[in-house]
mmCIF file of C-alpha atoms in Angstrom:
data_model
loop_
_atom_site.group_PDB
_atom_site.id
_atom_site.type_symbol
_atom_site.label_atom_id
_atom_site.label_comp_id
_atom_site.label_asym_id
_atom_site.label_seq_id
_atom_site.Cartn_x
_atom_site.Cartn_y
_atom_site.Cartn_z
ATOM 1 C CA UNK A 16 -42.059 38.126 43.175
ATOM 2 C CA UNK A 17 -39.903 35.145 41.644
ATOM 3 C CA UNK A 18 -42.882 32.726 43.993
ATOM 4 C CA UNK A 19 -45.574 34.618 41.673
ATOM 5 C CA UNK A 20 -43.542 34.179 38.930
ATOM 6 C CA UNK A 21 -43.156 30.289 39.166
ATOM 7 C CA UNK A 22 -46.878 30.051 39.893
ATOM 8 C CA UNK A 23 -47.558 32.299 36.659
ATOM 9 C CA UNK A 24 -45.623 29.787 34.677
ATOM 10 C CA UNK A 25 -47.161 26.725 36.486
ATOM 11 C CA UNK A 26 -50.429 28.220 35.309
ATOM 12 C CA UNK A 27 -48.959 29.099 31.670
ATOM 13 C CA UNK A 28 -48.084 25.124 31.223
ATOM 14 C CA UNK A 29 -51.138 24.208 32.321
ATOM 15 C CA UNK A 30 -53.541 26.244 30.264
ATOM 16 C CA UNK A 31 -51.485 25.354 27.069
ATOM 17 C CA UNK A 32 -51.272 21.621 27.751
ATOM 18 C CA UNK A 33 -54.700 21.178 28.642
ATOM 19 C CA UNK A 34 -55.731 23.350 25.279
ATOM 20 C CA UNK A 35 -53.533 21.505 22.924
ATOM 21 C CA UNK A 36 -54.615 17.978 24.815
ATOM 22 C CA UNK A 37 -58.199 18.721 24.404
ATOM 23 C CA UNK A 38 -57.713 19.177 20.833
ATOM 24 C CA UNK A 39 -55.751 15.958 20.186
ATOM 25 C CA UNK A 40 -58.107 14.036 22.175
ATOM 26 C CA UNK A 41 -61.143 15.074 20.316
ATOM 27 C CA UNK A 42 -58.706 15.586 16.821
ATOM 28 C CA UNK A 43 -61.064 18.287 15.648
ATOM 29 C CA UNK A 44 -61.578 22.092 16.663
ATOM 30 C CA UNK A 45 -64.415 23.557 17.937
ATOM 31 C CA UNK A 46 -66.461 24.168 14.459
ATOM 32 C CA UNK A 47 -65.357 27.619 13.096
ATOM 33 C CA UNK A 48 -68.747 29.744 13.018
ATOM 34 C CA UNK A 49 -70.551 29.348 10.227
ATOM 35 C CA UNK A 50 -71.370 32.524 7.662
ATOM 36 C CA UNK A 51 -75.388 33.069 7.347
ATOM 37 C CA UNK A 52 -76.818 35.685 5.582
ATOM 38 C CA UNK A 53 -77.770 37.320 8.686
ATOM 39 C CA UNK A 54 -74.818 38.304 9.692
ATOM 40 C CA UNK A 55 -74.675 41.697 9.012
ATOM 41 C CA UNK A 56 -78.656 42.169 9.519
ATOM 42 C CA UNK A 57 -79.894 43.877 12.610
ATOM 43 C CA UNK A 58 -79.816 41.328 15.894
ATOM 44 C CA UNK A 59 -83.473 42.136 16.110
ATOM 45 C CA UNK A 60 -84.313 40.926 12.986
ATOM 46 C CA UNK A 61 -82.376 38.238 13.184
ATOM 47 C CA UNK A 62 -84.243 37.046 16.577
ATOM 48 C CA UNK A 63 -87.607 37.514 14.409
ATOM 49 C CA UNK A 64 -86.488 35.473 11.830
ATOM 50 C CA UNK A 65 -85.441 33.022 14.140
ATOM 51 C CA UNK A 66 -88.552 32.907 16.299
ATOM 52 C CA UNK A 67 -90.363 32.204 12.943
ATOM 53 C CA UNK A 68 -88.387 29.170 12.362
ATOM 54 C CA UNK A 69 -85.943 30.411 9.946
ATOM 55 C CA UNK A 70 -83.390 27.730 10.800
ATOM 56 C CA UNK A 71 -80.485 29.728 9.229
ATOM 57 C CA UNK A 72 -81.160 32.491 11.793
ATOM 58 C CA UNK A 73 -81.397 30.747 14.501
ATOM 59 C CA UNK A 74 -77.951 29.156 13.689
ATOM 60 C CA UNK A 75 -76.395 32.311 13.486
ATOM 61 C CA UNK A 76 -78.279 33.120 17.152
ATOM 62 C CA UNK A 77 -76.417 29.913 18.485
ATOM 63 C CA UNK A 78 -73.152 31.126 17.354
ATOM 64 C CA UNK A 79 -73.879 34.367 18.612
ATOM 65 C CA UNK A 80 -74.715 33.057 22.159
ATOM 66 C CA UNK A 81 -71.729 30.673 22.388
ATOM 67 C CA UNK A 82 -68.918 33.108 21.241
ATOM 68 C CA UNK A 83 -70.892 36.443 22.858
ATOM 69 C CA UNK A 84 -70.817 38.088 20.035
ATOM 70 C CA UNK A 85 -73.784 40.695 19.974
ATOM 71 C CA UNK A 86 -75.093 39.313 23.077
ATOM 72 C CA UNK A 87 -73.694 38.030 26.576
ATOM 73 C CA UNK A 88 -71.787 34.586 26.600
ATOM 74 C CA UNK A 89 -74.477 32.130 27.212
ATOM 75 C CA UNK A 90 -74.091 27.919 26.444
ATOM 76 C CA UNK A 91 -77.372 27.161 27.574
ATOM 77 C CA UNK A 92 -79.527 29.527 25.323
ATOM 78 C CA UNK A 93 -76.644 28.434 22.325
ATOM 79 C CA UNK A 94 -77.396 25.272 22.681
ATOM 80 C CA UNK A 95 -81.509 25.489 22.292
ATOM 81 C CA UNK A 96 -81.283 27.686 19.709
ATOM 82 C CA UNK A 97 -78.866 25.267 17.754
ATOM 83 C CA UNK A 98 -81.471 22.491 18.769
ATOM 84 C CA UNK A 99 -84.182 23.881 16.890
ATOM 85 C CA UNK A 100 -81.959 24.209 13.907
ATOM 86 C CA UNK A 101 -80.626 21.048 14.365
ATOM 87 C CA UNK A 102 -84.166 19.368 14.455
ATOM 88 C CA UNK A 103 -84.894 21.210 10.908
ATOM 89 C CA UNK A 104 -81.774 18.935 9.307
ATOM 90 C CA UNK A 105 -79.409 22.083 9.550
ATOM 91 C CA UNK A 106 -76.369 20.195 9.372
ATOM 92 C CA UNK A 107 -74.230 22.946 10.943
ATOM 93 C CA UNK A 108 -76.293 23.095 13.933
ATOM 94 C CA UNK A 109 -76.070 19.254 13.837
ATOM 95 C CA UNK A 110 -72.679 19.447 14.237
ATOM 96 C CA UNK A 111 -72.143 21.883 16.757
ATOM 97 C CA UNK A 112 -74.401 20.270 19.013
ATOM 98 C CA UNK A 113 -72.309 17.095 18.510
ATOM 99 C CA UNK A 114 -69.455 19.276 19.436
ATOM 100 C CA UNK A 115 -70.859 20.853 22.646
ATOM 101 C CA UNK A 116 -71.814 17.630 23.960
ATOM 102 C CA UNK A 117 -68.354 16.241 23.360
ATOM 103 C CA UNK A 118 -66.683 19.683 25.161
ATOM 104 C CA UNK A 119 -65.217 18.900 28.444
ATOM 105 C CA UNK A 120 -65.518 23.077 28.757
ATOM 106 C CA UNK A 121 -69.541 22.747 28.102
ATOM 107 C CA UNK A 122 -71.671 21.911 31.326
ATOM 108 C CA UNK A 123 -73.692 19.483 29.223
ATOM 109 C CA UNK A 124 -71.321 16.930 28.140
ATOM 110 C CA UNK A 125 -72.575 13.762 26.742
ATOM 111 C CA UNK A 126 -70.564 11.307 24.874
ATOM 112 C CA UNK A 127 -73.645 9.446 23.603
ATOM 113 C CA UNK A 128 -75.601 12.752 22.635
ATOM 114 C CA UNK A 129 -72.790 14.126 21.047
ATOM 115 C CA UNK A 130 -72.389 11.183 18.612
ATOM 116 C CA UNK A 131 -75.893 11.091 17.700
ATOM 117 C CA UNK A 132 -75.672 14.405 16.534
ATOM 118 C CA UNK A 133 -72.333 14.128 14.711
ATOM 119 C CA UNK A 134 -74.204 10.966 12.796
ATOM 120 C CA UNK A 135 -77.024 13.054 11.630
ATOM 121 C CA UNK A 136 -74.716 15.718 10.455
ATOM 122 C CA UNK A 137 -72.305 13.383 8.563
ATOM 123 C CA UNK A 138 -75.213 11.098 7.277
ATOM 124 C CA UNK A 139 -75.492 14.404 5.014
ATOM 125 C CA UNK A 140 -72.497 14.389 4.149
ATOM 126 C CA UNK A 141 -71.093 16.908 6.425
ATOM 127 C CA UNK A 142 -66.746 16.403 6.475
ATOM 128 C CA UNK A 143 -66.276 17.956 9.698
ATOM 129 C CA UNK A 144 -69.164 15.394 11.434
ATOM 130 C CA UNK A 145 -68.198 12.874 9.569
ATOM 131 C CA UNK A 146 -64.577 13.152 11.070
ATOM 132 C CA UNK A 147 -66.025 13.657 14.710
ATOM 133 C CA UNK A 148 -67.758 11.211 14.227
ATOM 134 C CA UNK A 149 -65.244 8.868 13.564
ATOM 135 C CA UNK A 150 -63.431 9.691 16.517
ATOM 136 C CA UNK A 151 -66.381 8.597 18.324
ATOM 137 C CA UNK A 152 -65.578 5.042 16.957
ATOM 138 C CA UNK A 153 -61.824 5.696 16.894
ATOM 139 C CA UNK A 154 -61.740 6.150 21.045
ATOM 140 C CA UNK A 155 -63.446 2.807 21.457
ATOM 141 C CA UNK A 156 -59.768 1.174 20.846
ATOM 142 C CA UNK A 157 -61.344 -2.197 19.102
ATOM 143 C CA UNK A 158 -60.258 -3.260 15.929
ATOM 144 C CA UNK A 159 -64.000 -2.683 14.687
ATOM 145 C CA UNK A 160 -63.627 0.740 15.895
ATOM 146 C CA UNK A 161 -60.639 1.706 14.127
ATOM 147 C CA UNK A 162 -62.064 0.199 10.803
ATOM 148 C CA UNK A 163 -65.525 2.359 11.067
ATOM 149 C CA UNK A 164 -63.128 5.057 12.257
ATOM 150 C CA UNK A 165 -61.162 4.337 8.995
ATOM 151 C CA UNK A 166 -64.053 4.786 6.723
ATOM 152 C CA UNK A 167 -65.367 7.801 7.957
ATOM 153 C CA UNK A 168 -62.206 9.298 7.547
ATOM 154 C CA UNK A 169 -61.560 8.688 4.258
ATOM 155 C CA UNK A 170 -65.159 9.966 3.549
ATOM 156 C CA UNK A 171 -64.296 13.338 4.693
ATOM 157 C CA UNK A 172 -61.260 12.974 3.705
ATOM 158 C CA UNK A 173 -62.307 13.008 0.170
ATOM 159 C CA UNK A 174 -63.964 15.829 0.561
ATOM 160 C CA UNK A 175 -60.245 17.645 1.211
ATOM 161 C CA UNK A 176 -60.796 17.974 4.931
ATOM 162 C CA UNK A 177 -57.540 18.329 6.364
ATOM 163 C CA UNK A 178 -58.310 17.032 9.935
ATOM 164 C CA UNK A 179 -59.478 13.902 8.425
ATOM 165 C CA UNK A 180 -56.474 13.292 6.495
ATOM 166 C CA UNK A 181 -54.332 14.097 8.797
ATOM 167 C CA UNK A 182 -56.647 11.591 11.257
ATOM 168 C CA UNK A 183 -55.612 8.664 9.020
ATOM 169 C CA UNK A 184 -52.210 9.505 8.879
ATOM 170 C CA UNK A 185 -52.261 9.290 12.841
ATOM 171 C CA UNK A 186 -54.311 5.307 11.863
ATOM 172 C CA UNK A 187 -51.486 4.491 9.916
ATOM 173 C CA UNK A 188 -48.584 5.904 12.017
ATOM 174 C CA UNK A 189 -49.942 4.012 14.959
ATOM 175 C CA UNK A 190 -50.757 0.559 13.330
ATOM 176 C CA UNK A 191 -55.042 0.965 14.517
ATOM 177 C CA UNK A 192 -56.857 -1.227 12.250
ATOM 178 C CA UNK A 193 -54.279 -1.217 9.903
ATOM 179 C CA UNK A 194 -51.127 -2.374 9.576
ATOM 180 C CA UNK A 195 -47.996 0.415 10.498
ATOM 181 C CA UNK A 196 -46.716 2.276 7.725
ATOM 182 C CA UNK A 197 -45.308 4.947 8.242
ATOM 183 C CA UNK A 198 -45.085 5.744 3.864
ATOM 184 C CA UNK A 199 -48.887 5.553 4.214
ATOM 185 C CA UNK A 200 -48.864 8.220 7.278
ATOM 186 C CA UNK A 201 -46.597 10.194 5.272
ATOM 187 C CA UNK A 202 -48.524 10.509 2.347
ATOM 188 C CA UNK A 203 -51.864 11.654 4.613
ATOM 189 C CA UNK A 204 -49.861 14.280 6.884
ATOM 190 C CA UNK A 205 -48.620 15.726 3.280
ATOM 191 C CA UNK A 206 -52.047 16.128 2.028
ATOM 192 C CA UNK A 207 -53.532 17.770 5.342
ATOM 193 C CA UNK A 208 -50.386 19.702 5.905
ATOM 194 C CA UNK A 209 -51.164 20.784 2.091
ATOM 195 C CA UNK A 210 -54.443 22.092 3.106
ATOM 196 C CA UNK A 211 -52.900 24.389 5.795
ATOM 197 C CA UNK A 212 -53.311 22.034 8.874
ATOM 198 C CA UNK A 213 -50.750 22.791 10.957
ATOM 199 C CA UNK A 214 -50.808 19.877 12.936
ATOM 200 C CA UNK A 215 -49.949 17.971 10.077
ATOM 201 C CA UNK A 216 -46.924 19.620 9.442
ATOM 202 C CA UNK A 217 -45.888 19.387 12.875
ATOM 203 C CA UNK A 218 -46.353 15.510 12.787
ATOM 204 C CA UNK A 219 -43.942 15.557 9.571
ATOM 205 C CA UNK A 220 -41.387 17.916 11.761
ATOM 206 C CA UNK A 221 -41.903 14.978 14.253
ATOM 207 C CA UNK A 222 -40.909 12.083 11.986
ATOM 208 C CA UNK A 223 -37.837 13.849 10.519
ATOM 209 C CA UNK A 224 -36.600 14.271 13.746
ATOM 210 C CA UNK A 225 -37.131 10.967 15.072
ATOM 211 C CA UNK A 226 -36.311 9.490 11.548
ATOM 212 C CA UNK A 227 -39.759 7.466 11.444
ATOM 213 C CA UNK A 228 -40.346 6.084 7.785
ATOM 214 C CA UNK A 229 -38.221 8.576 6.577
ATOM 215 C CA UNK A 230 -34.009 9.421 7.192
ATOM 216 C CA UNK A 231 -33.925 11.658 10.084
ATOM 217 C CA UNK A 232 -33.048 15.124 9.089
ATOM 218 C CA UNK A 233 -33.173 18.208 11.379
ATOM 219 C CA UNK A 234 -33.071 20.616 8.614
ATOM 220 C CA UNK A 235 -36.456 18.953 6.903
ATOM 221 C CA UNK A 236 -37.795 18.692 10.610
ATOM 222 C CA UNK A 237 -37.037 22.124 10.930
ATOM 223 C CA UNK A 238 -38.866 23.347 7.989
ATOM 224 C CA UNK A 239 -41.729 21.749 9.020
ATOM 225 C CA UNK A 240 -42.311 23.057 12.547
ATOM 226 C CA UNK A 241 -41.427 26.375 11.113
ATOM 227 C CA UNK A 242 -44.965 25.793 8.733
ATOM 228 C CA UNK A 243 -46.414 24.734 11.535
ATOM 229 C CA UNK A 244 -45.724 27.271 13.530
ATOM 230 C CA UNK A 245 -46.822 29.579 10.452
ATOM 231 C CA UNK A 246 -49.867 27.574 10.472
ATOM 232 C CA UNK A 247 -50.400 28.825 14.239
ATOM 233 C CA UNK A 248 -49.849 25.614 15.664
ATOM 234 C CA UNK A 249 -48.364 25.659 19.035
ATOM 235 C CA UNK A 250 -46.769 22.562 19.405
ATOM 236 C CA UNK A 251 -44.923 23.023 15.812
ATOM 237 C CA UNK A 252 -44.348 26.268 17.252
ATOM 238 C CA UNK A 253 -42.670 25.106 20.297
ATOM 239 C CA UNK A 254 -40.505 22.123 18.756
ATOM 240 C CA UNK A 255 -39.541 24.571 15.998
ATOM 241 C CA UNK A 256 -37.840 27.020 18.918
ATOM 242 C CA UNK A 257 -36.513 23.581 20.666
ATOM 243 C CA UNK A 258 -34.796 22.757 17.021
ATOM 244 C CA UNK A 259 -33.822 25.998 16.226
ATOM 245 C CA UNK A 260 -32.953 27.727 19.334
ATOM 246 C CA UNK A 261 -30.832 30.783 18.881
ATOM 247 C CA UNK A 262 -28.710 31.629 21.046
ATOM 248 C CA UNK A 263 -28.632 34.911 23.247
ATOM 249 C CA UNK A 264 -26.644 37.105 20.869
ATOM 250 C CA UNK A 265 -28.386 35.351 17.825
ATOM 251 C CA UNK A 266 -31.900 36.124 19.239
ATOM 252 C CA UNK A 267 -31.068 39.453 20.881
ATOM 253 C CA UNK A 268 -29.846 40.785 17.124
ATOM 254 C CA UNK A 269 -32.468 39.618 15.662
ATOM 255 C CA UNK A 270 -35.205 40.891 18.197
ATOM 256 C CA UNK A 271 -33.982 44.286 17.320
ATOM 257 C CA UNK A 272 -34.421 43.911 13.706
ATOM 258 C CA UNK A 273 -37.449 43.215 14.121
ATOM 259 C CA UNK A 274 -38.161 39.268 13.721
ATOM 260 C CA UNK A 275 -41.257 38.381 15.538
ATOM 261 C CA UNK A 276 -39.807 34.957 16.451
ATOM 262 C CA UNK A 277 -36.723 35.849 17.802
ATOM 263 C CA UNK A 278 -38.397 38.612 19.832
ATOM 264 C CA UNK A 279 -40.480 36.009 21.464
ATOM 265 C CA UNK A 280 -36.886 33.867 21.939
ATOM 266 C CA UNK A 281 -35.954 36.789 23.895
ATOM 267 C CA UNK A 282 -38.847 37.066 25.704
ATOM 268 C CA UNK A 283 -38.840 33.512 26.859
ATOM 269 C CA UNK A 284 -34.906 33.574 27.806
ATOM 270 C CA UNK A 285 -35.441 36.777 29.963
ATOM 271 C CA UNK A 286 -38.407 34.824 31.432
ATOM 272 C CA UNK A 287 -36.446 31.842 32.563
ATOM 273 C CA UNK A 288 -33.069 33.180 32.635
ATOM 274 C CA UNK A 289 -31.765 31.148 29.783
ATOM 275 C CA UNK A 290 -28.236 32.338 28.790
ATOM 276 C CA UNK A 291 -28.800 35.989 30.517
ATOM 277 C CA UNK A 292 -30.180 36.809 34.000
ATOM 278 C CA UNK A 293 -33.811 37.171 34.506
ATOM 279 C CA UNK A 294 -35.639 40.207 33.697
ATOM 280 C CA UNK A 295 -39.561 40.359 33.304
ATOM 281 C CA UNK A 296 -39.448 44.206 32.596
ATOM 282 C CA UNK A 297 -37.235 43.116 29.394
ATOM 283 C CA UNK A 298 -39.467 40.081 28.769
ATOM 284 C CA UNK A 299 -43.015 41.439 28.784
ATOM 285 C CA UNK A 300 -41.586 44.231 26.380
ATOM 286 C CA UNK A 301 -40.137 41.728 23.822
ATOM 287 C CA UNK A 302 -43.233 39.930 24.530
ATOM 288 C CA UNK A 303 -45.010 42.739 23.286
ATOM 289 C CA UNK A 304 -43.181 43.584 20.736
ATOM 290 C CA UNK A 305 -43.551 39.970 19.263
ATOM 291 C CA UNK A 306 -47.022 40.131 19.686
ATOM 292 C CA UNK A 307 -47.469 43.489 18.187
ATOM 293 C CA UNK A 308 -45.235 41.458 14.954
ATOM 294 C CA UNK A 309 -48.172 38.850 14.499
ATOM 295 C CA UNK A 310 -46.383 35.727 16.302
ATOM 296 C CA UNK A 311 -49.046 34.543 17.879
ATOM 297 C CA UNK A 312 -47.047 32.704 20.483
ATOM 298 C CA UNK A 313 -46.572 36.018 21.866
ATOM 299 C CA UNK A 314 -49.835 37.135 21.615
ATOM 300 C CA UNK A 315 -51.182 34.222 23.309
ATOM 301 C CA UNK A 316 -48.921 34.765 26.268
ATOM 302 C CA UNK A 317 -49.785 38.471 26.802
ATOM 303 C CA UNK A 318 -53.528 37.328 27.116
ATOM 304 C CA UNK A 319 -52.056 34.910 29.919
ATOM 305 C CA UNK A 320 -50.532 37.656 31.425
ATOM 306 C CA UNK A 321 -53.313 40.034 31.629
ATOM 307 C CA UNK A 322 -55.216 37.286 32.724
ATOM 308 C CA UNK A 323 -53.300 36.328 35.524
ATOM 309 C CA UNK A 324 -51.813 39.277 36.442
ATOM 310 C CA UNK A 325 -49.071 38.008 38.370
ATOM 311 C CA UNK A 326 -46.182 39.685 36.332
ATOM 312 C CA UNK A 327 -48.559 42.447 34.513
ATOM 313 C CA UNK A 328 -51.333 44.307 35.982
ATOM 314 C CA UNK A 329 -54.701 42.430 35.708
ATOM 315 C CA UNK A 330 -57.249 43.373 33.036
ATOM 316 C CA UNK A 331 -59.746 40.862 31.730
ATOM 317 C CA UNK A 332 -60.439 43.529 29.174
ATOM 318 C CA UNK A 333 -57.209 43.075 27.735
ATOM 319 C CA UNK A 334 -56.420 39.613 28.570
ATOM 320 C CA UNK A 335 -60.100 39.103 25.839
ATOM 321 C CA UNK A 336 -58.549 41.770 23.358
ATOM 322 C CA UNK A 337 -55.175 39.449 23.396
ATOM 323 C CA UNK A 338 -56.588 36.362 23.602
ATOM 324 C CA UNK A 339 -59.377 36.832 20.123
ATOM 325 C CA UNK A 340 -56.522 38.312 18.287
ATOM 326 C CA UNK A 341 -55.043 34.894 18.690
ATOM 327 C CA UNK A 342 -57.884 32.845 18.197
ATOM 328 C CA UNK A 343 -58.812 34.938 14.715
ATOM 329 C CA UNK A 344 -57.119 31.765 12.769
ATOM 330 C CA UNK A 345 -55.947 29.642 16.124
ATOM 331 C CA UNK A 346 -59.517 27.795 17.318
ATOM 332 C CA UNK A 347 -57.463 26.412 20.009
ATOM 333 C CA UNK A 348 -57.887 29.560 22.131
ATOM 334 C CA UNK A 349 -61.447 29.559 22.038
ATOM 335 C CA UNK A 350 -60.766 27.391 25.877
ATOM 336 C CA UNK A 351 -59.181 30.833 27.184
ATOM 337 C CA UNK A 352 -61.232 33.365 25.301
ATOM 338 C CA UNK A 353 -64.364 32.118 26.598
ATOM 339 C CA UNK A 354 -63.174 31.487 30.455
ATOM 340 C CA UNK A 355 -61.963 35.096 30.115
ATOM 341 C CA UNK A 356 -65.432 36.268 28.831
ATOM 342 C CA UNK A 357 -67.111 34.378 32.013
ATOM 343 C CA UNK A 358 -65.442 37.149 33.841
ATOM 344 C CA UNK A 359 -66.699 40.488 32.028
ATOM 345 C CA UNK A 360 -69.984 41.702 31.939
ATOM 346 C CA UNK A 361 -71.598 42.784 28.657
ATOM 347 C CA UNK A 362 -70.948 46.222 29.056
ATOM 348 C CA UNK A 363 -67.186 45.480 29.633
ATOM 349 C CA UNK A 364 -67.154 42.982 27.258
ATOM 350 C CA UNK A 365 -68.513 45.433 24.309
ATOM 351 C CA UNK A 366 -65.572 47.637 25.153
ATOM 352 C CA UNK A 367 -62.938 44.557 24.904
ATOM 353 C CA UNK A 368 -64.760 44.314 21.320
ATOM 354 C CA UNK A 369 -64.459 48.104 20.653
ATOM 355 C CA UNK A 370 -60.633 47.839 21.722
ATOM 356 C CA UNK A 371 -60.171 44.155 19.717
ATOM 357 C CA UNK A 372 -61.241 46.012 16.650
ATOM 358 C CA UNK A 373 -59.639 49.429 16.997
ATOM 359 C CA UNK A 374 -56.109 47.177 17.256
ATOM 360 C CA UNK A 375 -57.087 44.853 14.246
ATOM 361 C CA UNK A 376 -58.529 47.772 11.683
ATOM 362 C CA UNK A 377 -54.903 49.658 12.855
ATOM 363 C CA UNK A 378 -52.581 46.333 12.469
ATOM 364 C CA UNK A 379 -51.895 45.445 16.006
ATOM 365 C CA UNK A 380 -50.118 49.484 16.551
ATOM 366 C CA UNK A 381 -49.672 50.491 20.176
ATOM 367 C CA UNK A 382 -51.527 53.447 20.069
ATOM 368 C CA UNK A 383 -54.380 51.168 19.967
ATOM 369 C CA UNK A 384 -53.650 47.607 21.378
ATOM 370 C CA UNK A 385 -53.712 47.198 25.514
ATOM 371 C CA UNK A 386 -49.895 47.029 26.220
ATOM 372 C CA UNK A 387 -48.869 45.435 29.602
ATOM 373 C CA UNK A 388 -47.626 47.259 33.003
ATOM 374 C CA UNK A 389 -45.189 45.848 34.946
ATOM 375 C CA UNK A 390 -46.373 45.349 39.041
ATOM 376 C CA UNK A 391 -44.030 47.100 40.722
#
């Protein structure tokens, strides 16, 4: 059992590190899905619509495809139908083609592709291209490439798109094209963090700490990860319980009032053994209980769990009921939730849906939510 266990959180580190590297490679998440006014009409008459070139419809019909939402998970039939709204100017589907080619999860990655698309989506003006797109120039690591990076940015930027100003705050923080200043990346994490991007704040947290630009102050640092962490960032998240670690009594008072946080402290030491012996009975119910509280941390880890099943019994169903709860605000998870869809059919798949919204529309209660067993 403790082998299984290692191998569980081997695979735990993994997942997370590869998510949260993906997204600061490409510094932008997967494109939330856009709102068309077909998305309450009838899939049928959507696909009609769609078929008659409505480009708006088939938008929504790529969207549909590449989450599964209506229909079974498919990348392939996403992509063509965002191709013909693409080649009709739709600057959404523009974009999200420029995204899929980028994906190293997509089977049809294409550096090259992907930043013609992004252009034709930001030469309308489009932030979220425009920032990809910048990237694009950004990973070249030239001088010339930081400076066209630099300009896109601040385009989108001025359009009060947090990832972009948030992007030149990481320029300016790093000396590319420009010279370091560190009052410069200040200013730009302030205005994305501002704008809810948690990353942002979590790059503030960082400089307080380290005392870069600014005098180092933990509590400052502290307050930062916390809105990161609030911001369902799980790096903020993490340095925030590295900063602020309770300790055993601290966190095991706490859990039982009822603070989502220090339930998932207690969950983690009874994982490890951190301060008390190890206990995975204890820690998948504290876990759960966090999870259940809306720290989505927690829930996160109970759609590992399920996933893995090396601590909990396996269910893909409920690993996918965990793992979109998380995702609802946290694009980041989109990696799991769709490598977790590859592995239910439709049929199963509708019922993870039925379950995901039975939990939401009762806020997350037991009665309704897949709760973990414990292998014996």
């Amino acid at each position: 059992m403790h082998h299984l266990f290692y191998l569980f959180i081997l695979l735990f580190s993994f997942s997370t590190k590869a998510i949260e590297g993906i997204a600061t490679r490409w510094e932008s998440d997967n494109p939330n899905p856009i709102q068309t006014e077909f998305d309450s009409a009838p899939l049928e008459q959507t696909k009609q619509a769609a078929n008659s070139g409505n480009d708006s419809a088939q938008l929504f019909l790529g969207q549909a495809y590449e989450f599964g939402n209506q229909v079974e998970l498919d990348y392939h039939k996403a992509k063509d139908w965002y191709l013909k709204a693409a080649e009709q100017s739709n600057k959404y589907a523009q974009n999200k083609l420029g995204w899929m080619h980028e994906s190293g999860n997509m089977p049809f990655q294409n550096v090259a592709t992907s930043a013609r698309w992004y252009r034709k989506a930001a030469d309308q003006g489009y932030a979220p291209a425009q920032n990809s797109l910048a990237f694009t120039y950004k990973r070249s690591g030239t001088q010339l490439g930081y400076q066209k990076a630099m300009a896109l940015y601040k385009k989108s930027a001025q359009q009060d798109f947090a990832p972009a100003q948030r992007n030149i705050g990481l320029l300016y923080a790093n000396g590319q094209g420009v010279e370091l200043d560190y009052t410069a990346a200040k200013h730009w994490y302030l205005l994305a963090a501002n704008n809810g991007d948690g990353r942002a704040a979590n790059l503030l947290g960082l400089m307080y700490q380290d005392g870069l630009g600014v005098k180092q102050n933990k509590k400052i640092a502290i307050e930062w990860f916390q809105k990161a962490a609030e911001s369902n960032n799980y790096q903020g998240m993490q340095n925030y319980l590295a900063l602020n670690k309770l300790t055993y009594k601290e966190a095991n008072a706490q859990a039982k009032a009822g603070n989502p946080s220090a339930q998932l402290q207690l969950c983690h030491m009874y994982f490890n053994g951190d301060e008390i012996e190890i206990n995975y009975e204890k820690a998948v119910y504290w876990c759960t209980q966090s999870a259940i509280g809306g720290q989505i941390n927690a829930q996160q880890d109970l759609a590992r769990m399920f996933f893995g099943g090396l601590i909990v019994k396996q269910s893909f169903k409920s690993a996918y009921v965990w793992a979109k709860i998380a995702s609802t605000n946290n694009r980041d998870m989109d990696s799991l939730l769709n490598t977790i869809k590859t592995e239910l059919s439709k049929e199963k798949t509708a019922q993870a849906e039925k379950t995901y919204r039975d939990c939401l529309d009762n806020q997350l209660s037991k009665t309704y939510c897949p709760i973990p067993t414990l292998l014996e």
